[in-house]
Amino acid sequence: MSETLNFVENDLQLMALGFMALVYILRIRWLLKYKASKDRQAPAGTVGTSSFKGIVYSWANIAMPWSMESTRRMFFFYLQFVVFHLAVAANITMSFVIPYAPDLMRPTAVYRLLQLLFAAACVIGCLRMYRRLTNPAIRLISTPDDIFSLALLTVWSFASIFAAPNNYEQGEGALTTYFIMTAFFLAYVPFSKISHYLYYPFTRFYFGRTMGHRGVYPMKRSAVPKPTSV
Amino acid sequence: MIESARTYKANKVVERMGKKLNRQIVGSLTACVHCGMCTESCHYVLANPDDPTYAPAYKADQIRKIFKRNYDWTGRVFPWWVHAEDIRTDEDLHKLKDIVFGKCTNCRRCSINCPMGVDFATLNRMARGLLVSVGIMPEGVAVVSKDQWEVGNQMGVLPQEYLETLEWLSDELESEFGDPAARIPIDKMDADIVYTINPREVKYDPRTITDAARIFYVAGANWTMPSEGWDMTNFGLFSGDDDLGGAAAQRVYDKVIELRGKKLVISECGHGYRSTRCEGPNWAGKETPVVMESSVLTMLRYIKEGRIRLDKSRNKESYTFHDSCNNARSCGFFEEPRELLNLVVSDFREMYPNRTENYCCTGGGGAMSMSEYTPERLKSAKIKADQLKATGTKVVVTSCHNCVDGLSDVIKHYKLGMKVEQLVSLTANAMVVPERAAVAVPVAVALPLQGYKILVVDDEPDILLFLSTVLEDQGATVIQAADGEQALELTLREKPDLVTLDLSMPGKNGGYVFEEIRNNPEIATTKVFIITGKPELRRLIYERPIPPDGYLDKPIDQDALLNNIRMVLELKHAHKLSS
């Protein structure tokens, strides 16, 4: 392994991670600086709801596509979301596994599965980019950051396909590109919409707490309509 | 540098935004990923598919961009990268007004459909509040807010009008049941239930008050209605003005506490229920000891306890139920109305979607008071119209006065030929009234003003005689003074509960007497009620640091006089006599 690859795999990653962690700490500190409002009213709603249940339900909401009309209605979009986010999580894991536990990547089945996942993420990224640019409502709300973040993840997923076999003896180009991109990704994330996962626990916590306290969460879905007599 | 480029109002909006931000709101402002999942949850979007500016994320972005530019450093450093943008001119503020008031009913449907938990409705309400704080709002919002601040209720119903309405409703009840006890008790102390209503009921639909009163009467409830603090609706919810919200809610709680009522029962009104039951303590900034429930729960309990019996065949139509957004999505109140509806009608058909997923009546969020946006509102109501039509029913039932008006508009506009009803009316209609001569409710024998000492002051003997006769007939002990000097002497000696004071008198006039009373610590707290034939003088006296407790213009109307005097005295103990 060349010194360059060794550097981008190890030192550069640690520097990028350290930078990301630092910015994240600052962001969380910034968010916590704002006071959380209180629910002063007595609990309301139906039996079986509470603030605690509301919080748990709210956090788990994303894993329950049946719980929201939007995810039921746009189920294919939801599936895309699942695959895309799994691929990103796998990709980040891979950036640790390659330098620190490379043996885990040796079995062909493992890296083939990862390649499949990254390829799927890449296709989904393209589909989402198409949607972002062509759907008038989405295009209107899209910022340069939204577009760049999506493009970055799509290209990163593409680069990961070639890095997954971790075969630097047959050329270091793919791995070097992948790790440089990973480092850039880590450094850019705190400034971009990709850091939404940092806020997710907070928004969902407070929304769930309020809705649970008021008996809305866990949510009761629309009952299936009875056939009308006309 | 940014500040100097803003108008005064825009600057205030930005400044005040900083004060309104809390962790929940900041979370909602930063967490949106612009995924567009919320888009199709909004009835405005569904009815206007070609206009992307109705999308909840776009609407929220109009608030978010101001936040980003001023409070989030990514937006301060790279504004163009994250679409951060400052608000600079009054025109910008007016554009924002048209979005937050005219393109959203704060129904919260998008909030519950957001995977990130972004609460758009709360952001929208915050933006409304910021605009209201600099006087930018639809005219209707200004008028209604003013009424609620000044008169104490949203529709500017005057105390006299309210009490008179309850009076004639009581007369009707009494004659319907043939029982002198079948009346609406006002300000009864220690009642089990203090019943609060929507001013719309007094103004346009008193039938719902009668229906509730009939149910309370037949159930043998120990109940009362307050003479003030009776409006449980709260325009602070719609205008985003937390101060108004807190003041209006506190007014209701204070009255219940004053009457030592055991429970505050809120008539069927979605936003009133949410404001009083859920948001009021938050806006007022303190918890309240008052126990509250919706009248739907009260009626349901009476049925379960066998205190009222029903014959549901009396409600012969086919019925569907519309969930109010505020009840269902903000208070988790959706099963109980269905349970009650199933008990009072035979043919109930669920509408789809329902409960927390129901579509807004399209008249929510104060939309009914913003006539400038009526065309957009009615266009967006196509979704609701289709939803109603698909039920195939004749009557849509709802537990919300605002929805009654909103749905009535939709039905009329889309010619659906349906009717809107509330549960209280259906329950009252299905109620079997037991055969009895009278319900065992003790009738007070005391006259309304018994135990009160009133000094009447006027230089006209006819007026003195009239006032004395009317007040003595009501049980008061009356003393008379024909001039200012005598009035002061009697006030000091007799310490009356109330002085009715003519302003224009020879010698020491009423203004002088009033000033002397207020300046003498021994009698300063004496209640003074101005009666004058010169209203312009009344205005002068009202500008004093401690104004009089009430006023009436000549010629004197007997009923108005008694109502007003009771209102002035009720601060102590007047209406306990009325029951």
Short mmCIF file of C-alpha atoms in Angstrom, two decimals, chain B residues 357-548:
data_model
loop_
_atom_site.label_atom_id
_atom_site.label_comp_id
_atom_site.label_asym_id
_atom_site.label_seq_id
_atom_site.Cartn_x
_atom_site.Cartn_y
_atom_site.Cartn_z
CA GLU B 357 -55.96 12.03 9.08
CA ASN B 358 -59.13 13.91 8.29
CA TYR B 359 -58.98 16.90 5.96
CA CYS B 360 -59.55 20.36 7.36
CA CYS B 361 -63.05 21.83 7.02
CA THR B 362 -61.07 24.58 5.18
CA GLY B 363 -62.48 27.23 7.49
CA GLY B 364 -59.97 26.61 10.27
CA GLY B 365 -57.11 28.76 11.50
CA GLY B 366 -59.35 31.79 11.53
CA ALA B 367 -59.96 31.52 7.78
CA MET B 368 -63.63 32.33 8.24
CA SER B 369 -62.72 35.79 9.46
CA MET B 370 -60.38 36.55 6.54
CA SER B 371 -62.76 37.37 3.74
CA GLU B 372 -59.97 38.49 1.40
CA TYR B 373 -58.91 34.85 1.04
CA THR B 374 -62.39 33.38 0.59
CA PRO B 375 -61.98 32.48 -3.12
CA GLU B 376 -58.77 30.51 -2.40
CA ARG B 377 -60.40 28.88 0.61
CA LEU B 378 -63.43 27.74 -1.35
CA LYS B 379 -61.28 26.45 -4.19
CA SER B 380 -59.20 24.41 -1.79
CA ALA B 381 -62.43 23.07 -0.29
CA LYS B 382 -62.92 20.86 -3.34
CA ILE B 383 -61.08 18.10 -1.45
CA LYS B 384 -63.44 18.40 1.48
CA ALA B 385 -66.46 18.52 -0.80
CA ASP B 386 -65.40 15.30 -2.52
CA GLN B 387 -64.78 13.67 0.83
CA LEU B 388 -68.22 14.65 2.11
CA LYS B 389 -69.95 13.59 -1.07
CA ALA B 390 -68.34 10.17 -1.00
CA THR B 391 -70.02 9.36 2.32
CA GLY B 392 -73.44 9.46 0.67
CA THR B 393 -74.95 10.87 3.85
CA LYS B 394 -77.41 13.67 4.40
CA VAL B 395 -75.91 15.16 7.54
CA VAL B 396 -72.35 15.85 8.56
CA VAL B 397 -71.87 15.99 12.30
CA THR B 398 -69.00 17.85 13.86
CA SER B 399 -67.90 18.84 17.31
CA CYS B 400 -66.71 22.28 16.36
CA HIS B 401 -68.46 25.59 15.74
CA ASN B 402 -65.77 26.75 13.35
CA CYS B 403 -66.20 23.56 11.34
CA VAL B 404 -69.97 24.13 11.31
CA ASP B 405 -69.40 27.40 9.50
CA GLY B 406 -66.59 26.07 7.31
CA LEU B 407 -68.55 22.99 6.25
CA SER B 408 -71.74 24.97 5.69
CA ASP B 409 -69.81 27.15 3.25
CA VAL B 410 -68.37 24.12 1.45
CA ILE B 411 -71.79 22.47 1.23
CA LYS B 412 -73.36 25.63 -0.14
CA HIS B 413 -70.55 26.37 -2.60
CA TYR B 414 -70.39 22.83 -3.99
CA LYS B 415 -74.17 22.33 -3.78
CA LEU B 416 -73.91 19.12 -1.78
CA GLY B 417 -77.39 19.37 -0.28
CA MET B 418 -76.18 18.28 3.16
CA LYS B 419 -76.82 19.68 6.61
CA VAL B 420 -74.35 20.27 9.42
CA GLU B 421 -75.23 19.31 12.97
CA GLN B 422 -73.50 19.21 16.30
CA LEU B 423 -73.61 16.40 18.79
CA VAL B 424 -75.35 18.49 21.43
CA SER B 425 -78.34 19.02 19.15
CA LEU B 426 -78.55 15.38 18.14
CA THR B 427 -78.28 14.31 21.77
CA ALA B 428 -80.95 16.75 22.89
CA ASN B 429 -83.19 15.62 20.06
CA ALA B 430 -82.78 11.95 20.95
CA MET B 431 -83.22 12.56 24.65
CA VAL B 432 -86.33 11.10 26.24
CA VAL B 433 -87.69 13.68 28.67
CA PRO B 434 -89.16 11.92 31.69
CA GLU B 435 -92.72 12.72 32.67
CA ARG B 436 -92.51 14.90 35.74
CA ALA B 437 -93.95 18.11 36.96
CA ALA B 438 -90.69 19.52 38.11
CA VAL B 439 -87.14 18.54 38.64
CA ALA B 440 -85.99 18.62 42.24
CA VAL B 441 -83.75 21.61 42.00
CA PRO B 442 -84.12 23.98 44.96
CA VAL B 443 -85.56 27.34 44.02
CA ALA B 444 -84.08 30.31 45.78
CA VAL B 445 -86.62 32.61 47.38
CA ALA B 446 -84.27 35.54 47.87
CA LEU B 447 -84.75 38.55 45.66
CA PRO B 448 -81.80 39.34 43.41
CA LEU B 449 -80.65 42.46 45.22
CA GLN B 450 -81.62 41.45 48.73
CA GLY B 451 -78.99 42.42 51.27
CA TYR B 452 -77.55 45.25 49.17
CA LYS B 453 -77.65 48.89 50.22
CA ILE B 454 -77.83 51.26 47.27
CA LEU B 455 -77.62 55.04 47.34
CA VAL B 456 -79.39 56.68 44.40
CA VAL B 457 -78.30 60.22 43.61
CA ASP B 458 -80.22 62.43 41.20
CA ASP B 459 -81.58 65.96 41.28
CA GLU B 460 -84.76 64.91 39.45
CA PRO B 461 -87.42 63.58 41.88
CA ASP B 462 -89.05 61.42 39.17
CA ILE B 463 -85.80 59.65 38.49
CA LEU B 464 -85.15 59.16 42.18
CA LEU B 465 -88.59 57.62 42.60
CA PHE B 466 -88.18 55.39 39.58
CA LEU B 467 -84.77 54.14 40.63
CA SER B 468 -85.86 53.55 44.20
CA THR B 469 -88.98 51.64 43.17
CA VAL B 470 -87.15 49.38 40.71
CA LEU B 471 -84.31 48.60 43.07
CA GLU B 472 -86.53 48.07 46.11
CA ASP B 473 -88.68 45.68 44.06
CA GLN B 474 -85.52 43.61 43.61
CA GLY B 475 -84.91 43.53 47.33
CA ALA B 476 -82.34 46.30 47.71
CA THR B 477 -82.35 48.77 50.60
CA VAL B 478 -82.42 52.14 48.89
CA ILE B 479 -81.38 55.52 50.23
CA GLN B 480 -81.87 58.70 48.26
CA ALA B 481 -79.82 61.86 47.77
CA ALA B 482 -81.01 64.81 45.72
CA ASP B 483 -77.68 66.63 45.45
CA GLY B 484 -73.96 66.09 45.65
CA GLU B 485 -73.47 67.31 49.19
CA GLN B 486 -76.10 64.97 50.56
CA ALA B 487 -74.69 62.15 48.47
CA LEU B 488 -71.25 62.49 50.03
CA GLU B 489 -72.65 62.71 53.52
CA LEU B 490 -74.80 59.58 53.04
CA THR B 491 -71.99 57.66 51.42
CA LEU B 492 -69.77 58.32 54.43
CA ARG B 493 -72.46 57.55 56.95
CA GLU B 494 -74.30 54.62 55.35
CA LYS B 495 -71.41 52.95 53.48
CA PRO B 496 -73.65 51.70 50.63
CA ASP B 497 -72.59 48.80 48.39
CA LEU B 498 -73.33 50.92 45.36
CA VAL B 499 -73.98 54.54 44.47
CA THR B 500 -75.92 55.37 41.31
CA LEU B 501 -74.73 58.83 40.44
CA ASP B 502 -76.18 61.48 38.15
CA LEU B 503 -73.43 63.66 36.70
CA SER B 504 -75.27 66.85 35.96
CA MET B 505 -76.54 68.31 39.24
CA PRO B 506 -76.62 71.81 40.63
CA GLY B 507 -73.99 72.57 43.30
CA LYS B 508 -71.56 69.75 43.76
CA ASN B 509 -71.97 67.85 40.52
CA GLY B 510 -71.56 64.12 39.99
CA GLY B 511 -67.96 64.46 38.78
CA TYR B 512 -67.00 66.22 41.99
CA VAL B 513 -68.82 63.64 44.11
CA PHE B 514 -67.12 60.80 42.25
CA GLU B 515 -63.72 62.38 42.75
CA GLU B 516 -64.37 62.88 46.48
CA ILE B 517 -65.48 59.26 46.91
CA ARG B 518 -62.38 57.96 45.18
CA ASN B 519 -60.10 60.25 47.15
CA ASN B 520 -61.47 59.36 50.56
CA PRO B 521 -59.84 56.09 51.71
CA GLU B 522 -62.82 55.33 53.91
CA ILE B 523 -65.20 55.06 50.96
CA ALA B 524 -62.83 54.82 47.98
CA THR B 525 -63.80 51.24 47.16
CA THR B 526 -67.54 52.01 47.01
CA LYS B 527 -68.92 50.95 43.65
CA VAL B 528 -70.13 53.86 41.60
CA PHE B 529 -72.53 53.54 38.71
CA ILE B 530 -72.92 56.61 36.52
CA ILE B 531 -76.37 57.43 35.13
CA THR B 532 -76.43 60.45 32.89
CA GLY B 533 -78.34 62.13 30.13
CA LYS B 534 -75.09 63.64 28.83
CA PRO B 535 -72.84 60.88 27.52
CA GLU B 536 -70.11 63.40 26.69
CA LEU B 537 -69.67 64.02 30.42
CA ARG B 538 -69.41 60.31 31.01
CA ARG B 539 -66.41 60.19 28.70
CA LEU B 540 -64.63 62.81 30.81
CA ILE B 541 -65.16 60.89 34.00
CA TYR B 542 -63.95 57.66 32.41
CA GLU B 543 -60.60 59.23 31.82
CA ARG B 544 -59.94 59.38 35.58
CA PRO B 545 -57.26 57.04 36.99
CA ILE B 546 -59.86 54.80 38.63
CA PRO B 547 -62.94 54.84 36.41
CA PRO B 548 -66.49 54.20 37.64
#
